[in-house]
Amino acid sequence: MVMESKDHWEKVYSTKAATEVSWFQEHAGLSLKLIEQAGIPASASIIDVGGGASTLVDDLLAKGYAQLTVLDLSAAALETAKARLGPAADRVRWIEGDILQADLPAGGYDVWHDRAVFHFLTSEADRQAYVRKVMAAVKPGGLVIVATFAEDGPTMCSGLPVMRYSAGELHGEFGEPFELLGHERESHQTPGGQEQKFVYCFCRKVAS
Ligand SMILES: C[S@@+](CC[C@H](N)C(=O)[O-])C[C@H]1O[C@@H](n2cnc3c(N)ncnc32)[C@H](O)[C@@H]1O
């Protein structure tokens, strides 16, 4: 199952330019806004989960964030991001792996960011495993930003079935240990000219 998924993503990133995939954003504007709005300091440790070839890491580096990790199943995606960044790539920690299996440092992150990854978890067991990872890896008081297709978004992403959520449903997957600070909707224009409705939830992991 995981190997099939890895093969899928390696193929996507090896056959399409990073600017051609449906989820491409020139800048991850809303994600950047939410991170800055939360007053996250430049010393914060930030992980972009399933970051792929996203330019979020470029913009965070440019804003002075120095403790950045990008995790993705696809080596090809990470290579694309590294090549784009050039020498600045050395300032980022890159992890090739499955978020459900990854061995992340306990309480290692101040910010957990995921755009369009959680929605691929169509089994309850996988969603619970994901939430356990967030619980373990994010510091008490840390910020968790998760963006998925909204309830009126597409039913498929990259040819794979996805879950769609309202803000309340998405927060409900995480539950009480995560205080909902807010949510926003975004209408994403794909490079092919389609509109995709996203919902972003941002939560604070309650200090335990
Ligand atoms: C739709 S893309 C979104 C990429 C990026 N977050 C963005 O907004 O541009 C989904 C990404 O999640 C990665 N991915 C899918 N399943 C994953 C998993 N179980 N663990 C880690 N990465 C995964 C894929 O390789 C892909 O880069």
Coordinates of N, CA and C and ligand atoms in Angstrom, one line a residue:
M1 N 0.8 -1.2 0.0 CA 0.0 0.0 0.0 C 0.9 1.3 0.0
V2 N 1.8 1.3 1.0 CA 2.7 2.4 1.0 C 3.6 2.5 -0.2
M3 N 4.1 1.3 -0.6 CA 5.0 1.3 -1.8 C 4.2 1.8 -3.1
E4 N 3.0 1.3 -3.2 CA 2.1 1.8 -4.3 C 2.0 3.3 -4.3
S5 N 1.8 3.8 -3.1 CA 1.6 5.2 -3.0 C 3.0 6.0 -3.3
K6 N 4.1 5.4 -2.8 CA 5.4 6.0 -3.2 C 5.6 6.0 -4.7
D7 N 5.3 4.9 -5.3 CA 5.5 4.8 -6.7 C 4.6 5.8 -7.5
H8 N 3.4 6.0 -7.0 CA 2.5 7.0 -7.6 C 3.2 8.3 -7.6
W9 N 3.6 8.7 -6.4 CA 4.2 10.1 -6.2 C 5.5 10.3 -6.9
E10 N 6.3 9.2 -6.9 CA 7.6 9.3 -7.7 C 7.3 9.5 -9.2
K11 N 6.3 8.8 -9.6 CA 6.0 8.9 -11.1 C 5.5 10.3 -11.4
V12 N 4.6 10.9 -10.5 CA 4.0 12.2 -10.7 C 5.2 13.2 -10.8
Y13 N 6.1 13.2 -9.9 CA 7.1 14.2 -9.8 C 8.2 14.0 -10.8
S14 N 8.3 12.8 -11.4 CA 9.3 12.5 -12.4 C 8.8 12.8 -13.8
T15 N 7.5 12.9 -14.0 CA 6.9 13.0 -15.3 C 6.3 14.4 -15.5
K16 N 6.1 15.1 -14.4 CA 5.4 16.5 -14.6 C 6.4 17.5 -13.9
A17 N 6.4 18.7 -14.5 CA 7.1 19.8 -13.9 C 6.3 20.2 -12.6
A18 N 7.1 20.7 -11.6 CA 6.5 21.1 -10.3 C 5.4 22.2 -10.5
T19 N 5.6 22.9 -11.6 CA 4.7 24.0 -11.9 C 3.4 23.6 -12.6
E20 N 3.4 22.3 -13.0 CA 2.2 21.8 -13.8 C 1.3 21.0 -12.9
V21 N 1.7 20.6 -11.8 CA 0.8 19.7 -10.9 C -0.4 20.6 -10.4
S22 N -1.5 19.9 -10.2 CA -2.7 20.7 -10.0 C -2.6 21.5 -8.7
W23 N -1.8 21.0 -7.7 CA -1.7 21.7 -6.4 C -0.7 22.8 -6.4
F24 N 0.0 23.1 -7.6 CA 1.0 24.1 -7.6 C 0.5 25.5 -7.2
Q25 N 1.3 26.1 -6.4 CA 1.1 27.5 -6.0 C 2.5 28.2 -6.2
E26 N 2.5 29.3 -6.8 CA 3.7 30.1 -7.0 C 4.2 30.4 -5.6
H27 N 3.3 30.8 -4.7 CA 3.6 31.1 -3.3 C 2.5 30.5 -2.5
A28 N 2.9 29.9 -1.3 CA 1.9 29.4 -0.4 C 1.4 30.5 0.5
G29 N 0.7 31.4 -0.1 CA 0.4 32.7 0.5 C -0.4 32.6 1.8
L30 N -1.5 31.8 1.8 CA -2.3 31.6 3.0 C -1.5 31.0 4.1
S31 N -0.7 29.9 3.8 CA 0.1 29.3 4.8 C 1.1 30.2 5.4
L32 N 1.7 31.0 4.6 CA 2.7 32.0 5.1 C 2.0 33.0 6.0
K33 N 0.8 33.5 5.6 CA 0.1 34.4 6.4 C -0.3 33.8 7.8
L34 N -0.7 32.6 7.8 CA -1.1 32.0 9.0 C 0.1 31.8 10.0
I35 N 1.2 31.5 9.4 CA 2.4 31.3 10.2 C 2.9 32.7 10.8
E36 N 2.8 33.7 10.0 CA 3.3 35.0 10.4 C 2.2 35.6 11.4
Q37 N 1.0 35.4 11.1 CA -0.1 36.0 11.9 C -0.1 35.4 13.4
A38 N 0.4 34.1 13.4 CA 0.5 33.5 14.8 C 1.7 34.0 15.6
G39 N 2.5 34.8 14.9 CA 3.7 35.4 15.6 C 4.8 34.4 15.8
I40 N 4.9 33.4 14.9 CA 5.9 32.4 15.1 C 7.3 33.0 14.9
P41 N 8.2 32.9 15.9 CA 9.5 33.6 15.7 C 10.4 32.8 14.8
A42 N 11.4 33.5 14.3 CA 12.4 33.0 13.3 C 13.1 31.8 13.8
S43 N 13.2 31.6 15.1 CA 13.9 30.5 15.7 C 13.1 29.3 15.8
A44 N 11.8 29.4 15.4 CA 10.9 28.2 15.5 C 11.3 27.1 14.6
S45 N 11.0 25.9 15.1 CA 11.2 24.7 14.3 C 9.9 24.3 13.5
I46 N 10.0 24.3 12.2 CA 8.8 24.2 11.4 C 9.0 23.0 10.5
I47 N 8.0 22.1 10.4 CA 8.0 21.0 9.5 C 6.9 21.1 8.5
D48 N 7.2 21.0 7.2 CA 6.2 20.9 6.1 C 6.0 19.5 5.7
V49 N 4.9 18.9 6.2 CA 4.6 17.5 6.0 C 4.0 17.3 4.6
G50 N 4.7 16.4 3.8 CA 4.2 16.2 2.5 C 4.4 17.5 1.7
G51 N 5.5 18.1 2.0 CA 5.8 19.4 1.3 C 6.0 19.3 -0.2
G52 N 6.4 18.1 -0.6 CA 6.7 18.0 -2.0 C 7.7 19.0 -2.6
A53 N 7.3 19.6 -3.7 CA 8.2 20.6 -4.3 C 7.7 22.0 -4.0
S54 N 6.9 22.2 -2.9 CA 6.3 23.5 -2.6 C 7.3 24.5 -2.3
T55 N 7.0 25.8 -2.7 CA 7.9 26.9 -2.5 C 7.7 27.5 -1.1
L56 N 6.9 26.8 -0.2 CA 6.8 27.4 1.1 C 8.1 27.5 1.8
V57 N 9.0 26.5 1.6 CA 10.3 26.5 2.3 C 11.1 27.6 1.8
D58 N 11.1 27.9 0.5 CA 11.8 29.1 -0.1 C 11.4 30.4 0.6
D59 N 10.1 30.5 0.7 CA 9.6 31.8 1.3 C 9.9 31.9 2.8
L60 N 9.9 30.7 3.5 CA 10.2 30.8 4.9 C 11.7 31.1 5.1
L61 N 12.5 30.5 4.3 CA 14.0 30.8 4.4 C 14.2 32.3 4.2
A62 N 13.5 32.8 3.2 CA 13.6 34.3 2.8 C 13.2 35.2 4.0
K63 N 12.2 34.7 4.8 CA 11.7 35.5 5.9 C 12.6 35.2 7.1
G64 N 13.6 34.4 7.0 CA 14.6 34.3 8.1 C 14.4 33.1 9.0
Y65 N 13.3 32.2 8.7 CA 13.1 31.0 9.5 C 14.3 30.1 9.2
A66 N 14.9 29.6 10.2 CA 16.2 28.9 10.1 C 16.1 27.4 10.4
Q67 N 15.0 27.0 11.1 CA 14.9 25.6 11.5 C 13.8 24.9 10.7
L68 N 14.1 24.6 9.5 CA 13.0 24.1 8.6 C 13.3 22.6 8.2
T69 N 12.2 21.9 8.2 CA 12.2 20.5 7.8 C 11.1 20.3 6.7
V70 N 11.5 19.6 5.6 CA 10.5 19.2 4.6 C 10.5 17.7 4.6
L71 N 9.3 17.1 4.8 CA 9.2 15.6 4.7 C 8.3 15.3 3.5
D72 N 8.7 14.3 2.7 CA 7.8 13.9 1.7 C 8.1 12.4 1.3
L73 N 7.1 11.7 0.8 CA 7.3 10.3 0.4 C 8.1 10.3 -0.9
S74 N 8.1 11.3 -1.7 CA 8.8 11.3 -3.0 C 10.2 12.0 -3.0
A75 N 11.2 11.1 -3.3 CA 12.5 11.7 -3.4 C 12.6 12.7 -4.6
A76 N 11.9 12.4 -5.6 CA 11.9 13.3 -6.8 C 11.4 14.7 -6.5
A77 N 10.4 14.7 -5.6 CA 9.8 16.0 -5.2 C 10.8 16.8 -4.4
L78 N 11.5 16.1 -3.5 CA 12.5 16.8 -2.7 C 13.7 17.3 -3.5
E79 N 14.1 16.4 -4.5 CA 15.2 16.8 -5.4 C 14.8 18.1 -6.1
T80 N 13.6 18.2 -6.6 CA 13.1 19.4 -7.3 C 13.3 20.6 -6.4
A81 N 12.8 20.5 -5.2 CA 12.9 21.7 -4.3 C 14.3 22.0 -4.0
K82 N 15.2 21.0 -3.8 CA 16.6 21.3 -3.5 C 17.3 22.0 -4.6
A83 N 17.0 21.5 -5.9 CA 17.6 22.0 -7.0 C 17.2 23.5 -7.2
R84 N 15.9 23.8 -6.9 CA 15.4 25.2 -7.1 C 16.1 26.1 -6.0
L85 N 16.3 25.6 -4.8 CA 16.9 26.4 -3.8 C 18.4 26.6 -3.9
G86 N 19.1 25.6 -4.6 CA 20.5 25.7 -4.8 C 21.2 25.6 -3.4
P87 N 22.3 26.4 -3.1 CA 23.0 26.2 -1.9 C 22.2 26.4 -0.6
A88 N 21.1 27.2 -0.7 CA 20.2 27.4 0.4 C 19.6 26.1 0.9
A89 N 19.6 25.1 0.0 CA 18.9 23.8 0.4 C 19.7 23.1 1.6
D90 N 21.0 23.5 1.7 CA 21.7 22.9 2.8 C 21.3 23.4 4.2
R91 N 20.5 24.5 4.2 CA 20.0 25.0 5.4 C 18.7 24.4 5.9
V92 N 18.2 23.4 5.1 CA 16.9 22.7 5.3 C 17.2 21.2 5.7
R93 N 16.4 20.7 6.6 CA 16.5 19.2 6.8 C 15.4 18.6 5.9
W94 N 15.9 17.6 5.1 CA 15.0 16.9 4.1 C 14.8 15.5 4.6
I95 N 13.6 15.1 4.7 CA 13.3 13.7 5.1 C 12.4 13.0 4.0
E96 N 13.0 12.0 3.4 CA 12.2 11.2 2.5 C 11.5 10.1 3.3
G97 N 10.2 10.1 3.3 CA 9.5 9.0 4.1 C 8.0 9.2 4.2
D98 N 7.4 8.2 4.7 CA 5.9 8.2 4.9 C 5.6 8.9 6.2
I99 N 4.8 9.8 6.3 CA 4.5 10.5 7.5 C 3.9 9.5 8.6
L100 N 3.3 8.5 8.1 CA 2.7 7.6 9.1 C 3.8 6.7 9.7
Q101 N 4.9 6.6 9.1 CA 6.0 5.7 9.6 C 7.2 6.5 10.1
A102 N 7.2 7.8 9.8 CA 8.5 8.6 10.1 C 8.8 8.7 11.6
D103 N 10.1 8.6 11.8 CA 10.6 8.7 13.2 C 11.0 10.1 13.5
L104 N 10.1 10.9 14.0 CA 10.3 12.3 14.2 C 10.7 12.6 15.6
P105 N 11.5 13.6 15.9 CA 11.9 13.9 17.3 C 10.6 14.2 18.1
A106 N 10.6 13.7 19.3 CA 9.4 13.9 20.2 C 9.4 15.4 20.6
G107 N 8.3 16.0 20.4 CA 8.2 17.5 20.8 C 9.2 18.3 20.0
G108 N 9.5 17.9 18.8 CA 10.5 18.5 18.0 C 10.1 19.8 17.2
Y109 N 8.8 20.0 17.1 CA 8.4 21.1 16.2 C 7.5 22.1 16.9
D110 N 7.7 23.4 16.6 CA 6.8 24.4 17.0 C 5.6 24.6 16.0
V111 N 5.9 24.2 14.8 CA 4.8 24.4 13.7 C 4.8 23.1 12.9
W112 N 3.6 22.6 12.7 CA 3.4 21.5 11.8 C 2.5 22.0 10.7
H113 N 2.9 21.9 9.4 CA 2.2 22.4 8.3 C 1.9 21.3 7.3
D114 N 0.7 21.1 6.9 CA 0.3 20.1 5.9 C -0.7 20.7 5.0
R115 N -0.4 20.8 3.7 CA -1.4 21.2 2.7 C -1.6 20.1 1.7
A116 N -2.8 19.6 1.7 CA -3.2 18.5 0.7 C -2.5 17.2 0.9
V117 N -2.3 16.8 2.2 CA -1.7 15.5 2.4 C -2.7 14.7 3.3
F118 N -3.1 15.3 4.4 CA -4.1 14.5 5.3 C -5.3 14.1 4.5
H119 N -5.7 14.8 3.5 CA -7.0 14.4 2.8 C -6.8 13.1 2.0
F120 N -5.6 12.6 1.8 CA -5.4 11.3 1.2 C -5.7 10.1 2.1
L121 N -5.8 10.4 3.4 CA -5.9 9.3 4.4 C -7.4 9.0 4.5
T122 N -7.8 8.0 3.7 CA -9.2 7.6 3.6 C -9.5 6.5 4.7
S123 N -8.6 6.0 5.3 CA -8.9 5.0 6.4 C -8.8 5.6 7.8
E124 N -9.7 5.3 8.6 CA -9.8 5.8 10.0 C -8.5 5.5 10.7
A125 N -8.0 4.3 10.5 CA -6.8 3.9 11.2 C -5.6 4.8 10.8
D126 N -5.5 5.1 9.5 CA -4.4 6.0 9.0 C -4.6 7.4 9.6
R127 N -5.8 7.9 9.7 CA -6.0 9.2 10.2 C -5.6 9.2 11.7
Q128 N -6.0 8.2 12.4 CA -5.6 8.1 13.8 C -4.1 8.1 14.0
A129 N -3.4 7.3 13.1 CA -2.0 7.2 13.2 C -1.3 8.6 12.9
Y130 N -1.9 9.3 12.0 CA -1.4 10.6 11.6 C -1.5 11.6 12.9
V131 N -2.7 11.5 13.5 CA -2.9 12.4 14.6 C -2.0 12.1 15.8
R132 N -1.7 10.8 15.9 CA -0.7 10.4 17.0 C 0.6 11.0 16.7
K133 N 1.0 11.0 15.4 CA 2.3 11.6 15.0 C 2.3 13.1 15.3
V134 N 1.2 13.8 15.1 CA 1.2 15.2 15.4 C 1.3 15.4 16.9
M135 N 0.6 14.6 17.6 CA 0.6 14.7 19.1 C 2.0 14.5 19.6
A136 N 2.8 13.5 19.1 CA 4.1 13.2 19.6 C 5.1 14.3 19.1
A137 N 5.0 14.8 17.9 CA 6.0 15.6 17.3 C 5.9 17.1 17.6
V138 N 4.7 17.5 17.9 CA 4.5 19.0 18.1 C 4.7 19.3 19.6
K139 N 5.4 20.4 19.8 CA 5.6 20.9 21.2 C 4.2 21.3 21.8
P140 N 4.1 21.1 23.1 CA 2.9 21.7 23.7 C 2.8 23.2 23.4
G141 N 1.7 23.7 23.0 CA 1.5 25.1 22.6 C 1.9 25.3 21.2
G142 N 2.3 24.3 20.5 CA 2.7 24.5 19.1 C 1.5 24.7 18.1
L143 N 1.8 25.2 16.9 CA 0.8 25.5 15.9 C 0.7 24.4 14.9
V144 N -0.5 24.0 14.6 CA -0.8 22.9 13.7 C -1.7 23.5 12.6
I145 N -1.2 23.5 11.3 CA -2.0 24.0 10.2 C -2.2 22.8 9.3
V146 N -3.4 22.5 9.0 CA -3.8 21.4 8.1 C -4.8 21.9 7.1
A147 N -4.4 21.8 5.8 CA -5.3 22.2 4.7 C -5.7 21.0 3.9
T148 N -7.0 20.9 3.7 CA -7.5 19.8 2.8 C -8.5 20.3 1.8
F149 N -9.0 19.5 1.0 CA -10.1 19.9 0.1 C -11.3 20.1 1.1
A150 N -12.1 21.2 0.7 CA -13.3 21.5 1.5 C -14.4 20.6 1.1
E151 N -15.5 20.7 1.9 CA -16.7 19.8 1.6 C -17.2 20.0 0.2
D152 N -17.0 21.2 -0.4 CA -17.4 21.4 -1.8 C -16.2 21.3 -2.8
G153 N -15.1 20.7 -2.3 CA -13.9 20.6 -3.2 C -14.0 19.3 -4.0
P154 N -12.9 19.0 -4.8 CA -12.9 17.8 -5.6 C -12.9 16.5 -4.8
T155 N -13.4 15.5 -5.5 CA -13.4 14.1 -4.8 C -12.1 13.4 -5.0
M156 N -11.3 13.9 -6.0 CA -10.0 13.2 -6.3 C -8.9 14.3 -6.3
C157 N -7.7 13.9 -6.0 CA -6.5 14.7 -6.1 C -5.4 13.9 -6.6
S158 N -4.7 14.3 -7.7 CA -3.7 13.6 -8.3 C -4.2 12.2 -8.7
G159 N -5.4 12.1 -9.1 CA -6.0 10.8 -9.5 C -6.3 9.8 -8.4
L160 N -6.2 10.3 -7.2 CA -6.4 9.4 -6.0 C -7.7 9.9 -5.3
P161 N -8.5 9.0 -4.7 CA -9.6 9.5 -3.9 C -9.2 10.2 -2.6
V162 N -9.9 11.2 -2.3 CA -9.6 12.0 -1.1 C -10.9 12.2 -0.2
M163 N -10.6 12.5 1.1 CA -11.7 12.9 2.0 C -11.9 14.5 1.8
R164 N -13.1 14.9 2.0 CA -13.4 16.4 2.0 C -13.9 16.8 3.3
Y165 N -13.6 17.9 3.8 CA -14.0 18.3 5.1 C -14.5 19.7 5.2
S166 N -15.5 19.9 6.1 CA -15.8 21.3 6.6 C -14.7 21.6 7.7
A167 N -14.6 22.8 8.1 CA -13.7 23.2 9.2 C -14.0 22.4 10.4
G168 N -15.3 22.2 10.8 CA -15.6 21.5 12.0 C -15.3 20.1 11.9
E169 N -15.5 19.5 10.7 CA -15.1 18.0 10.6 C -13.6 17.8 10.6
L170 N -12.9 18.8 10.0 CA -11.4 18.6 10.0 C -10.9 18.7 11.4
H171 N -11.4 19.7 12.1 CA -10.9 19.9 13.5 C -11.3 18.7 14.3
G172 N -12.5 18.1 14.0 CA -13.0 16.9 14.8 C -12.1 15.7 14.6
E173 N -11.3 15.7 13.5 CA -10.4 14.5 13.4 C -9.3 14.6 14.4
F174 N -9.0 15.9 14.8 CA -7.9 16.1 15.7 C -8.3 16.1 17.2
G175 N -9.5 16.7 17.4 CA -10.1 16.6 18.7 C -9.6 17.6 19.7
E176 N -10.0 17.3 21.0 CA -9.8 18.3 22.1 C -8.3 18.7 22.4
P177 N -7.4 17.8 22.1 CA -6.0 18.2 22.4 C -5.5 19.3 21.5
F178 N -6.3 19.7 20.5 CA -6.0 20.8 19.6 C -7.1 21.8 19.7
E179 N -6.6 23.0 20.2 CA -7.6 24.1 20.3 C -7.7 24.8 18.9
L180 N -8.9 24.9 18.4 CA -9.1 25.5 17.1 C -9.0 27.0 17.2
L181 N -7.9 27.6 16.6 CA -7.7 29.0 16.7 C -8.5 29.7 15.6
G182 N -8.7 29.0 14.5 CA -9.5 29.6 13.4 C -9.4 28.7 12.1
H183 N -10.1 29.1 11.1 CA -10.1 28.4 9.9 C -10.4 29.3 8.7
E184 N -9.9 29.0 7.6 CA -10.1 29.8 6.4 C -10.4 28.9 5.2
R185 N -11.2 29.5 4.3 CA -11.3 28.8 3.0 C -10.5 29.4 1.9
E186 N -10.1 28.6 1.0 CA -9.3 29.2 -0.1 C -9.8 28.6 -1.4
S187 N -9.9 29.4 -2.4 CA -10.2 28.9 -3.8 C -8.9 28.9 -4.6
H188 N -8.4 27.7 -4.8 CA -7.2 27.5 -5.5 C -7.4 27.3 -7.0
Q189 N -6.7 28.1 -7.8 CA -6.7 27.9 -9.2 C -5.6 27.0 -9.6
T190 N -6.0 25.9 -10.3 CA -4.9 24.9 -10.7 C -4.2 25.5 -12.0
P191 N -3.0 25.1 -12.3 CA -2.4 25.6 -13.5 C -3.3 25.3 -14.8
G192 N -4.1 24.3 -14.7 CA -5.0 23.9 -15.8 C -6.3 24.8 -15.8
G193 N -6.4 25.7 -14.9 CA -7.5 26.6 -14.9 C -8.8 26.2 -14.1
Q194 N -8.6 25.1 -13.4 CA -9.8 24.6 -12.6 C -9.7 25.3 -11.2
E195 N -10.9 25.3 -10.6 CA -11.0 25.9 -9.2 C -11.1 24.7 -8.2
Q196 N -10.4 24.8 -7.1 CA -10.4 23.8 -6.1 C -10.6 24.5 -4.7
K197 N -11.7 24.0 -4.0 CA -12.0 24.7 -2.7 C -11.2 23.9 -1.6
F198 N -10.4 24.7 -0.9 CA -9.7 24.2 0.2 C -10.2 24.7 1.5
V199 N -10.0 24.0 2.6 CA -10.2 24.6 4.0 C -8.9 24.4 4.7
Y200 N -8.6 25.5 5.4 CA -7.4 25.5 6.3 C -7.8 25.6 7.8
C201 N -7.4 24.6 8.6 CA -7.7 24.7 10.0 C -6.4 25.0 10.7
F202 N -6.3 26.0 11.6 CA -5.1 26.2 12.4 C -5.5 26.1 13.9
C203 N -4.7 25.3 14.6 CA -4.9 24.9 15.9 C -3.7 25.0 16.8
R204 N -3.9 25.2 18.1 CA -2.8 25.2 19.0 C -2.9 23.8 19.8
K205 N -1.7 23.1 19.8 CA -1.7 21.9 20.6 C -1.7 22.3 22.1
V206 N -2.7 21.8 22.7 CA -2.9 22.2 24.1 C -1.8 21.7 25.0
A207 N -1.2 22.6 25.8 CA -0.1 22.2 26.7 C -0.6 21.1 27.6
S208 N 0.2 20.0 27.7 CA -0.3 18.9 28.5 C 0.5 18.9 29.9
Ligands
LIG1 C1 -1.1 17.2 -3.4 S1 0.6 17.1 -3.0 C2 0.8 18.6 -2.0 C3 2.3 19.0 -1.9 C4 2.5 20.3 -1.1 N1 2.0 20.1 0.3 C5 1.9 21.5 -1.7 O1 0.9 22.1 -1.2 O2 2.4 21.9 -2.8 C6 0.7 15.8 -1.8 C7 2.1 15.5 -1.4 O3 2.1 14.6 -0.3 C8 3.1 13.6 -0.5 N2 2.6 12.5 0.3 C9 1.5 11.7 0.0 N3 1.3 10.8 0.9 C10 2.3 10.9 1.8 C11 2.7 10.3 3.0 N4 2.0 9.2 3.5 N5 3.8 10.7 3.7 C12 4.5 11.8 3.2 N6 4.2 12.4 2.1 C13 3.1 12.0 1.4 C14 3.2 13.5 -2.0 O4 4.4 13.0 -2.4 C15 3.0 14.9 -2.4 O5 4.2 15.6 -2.5

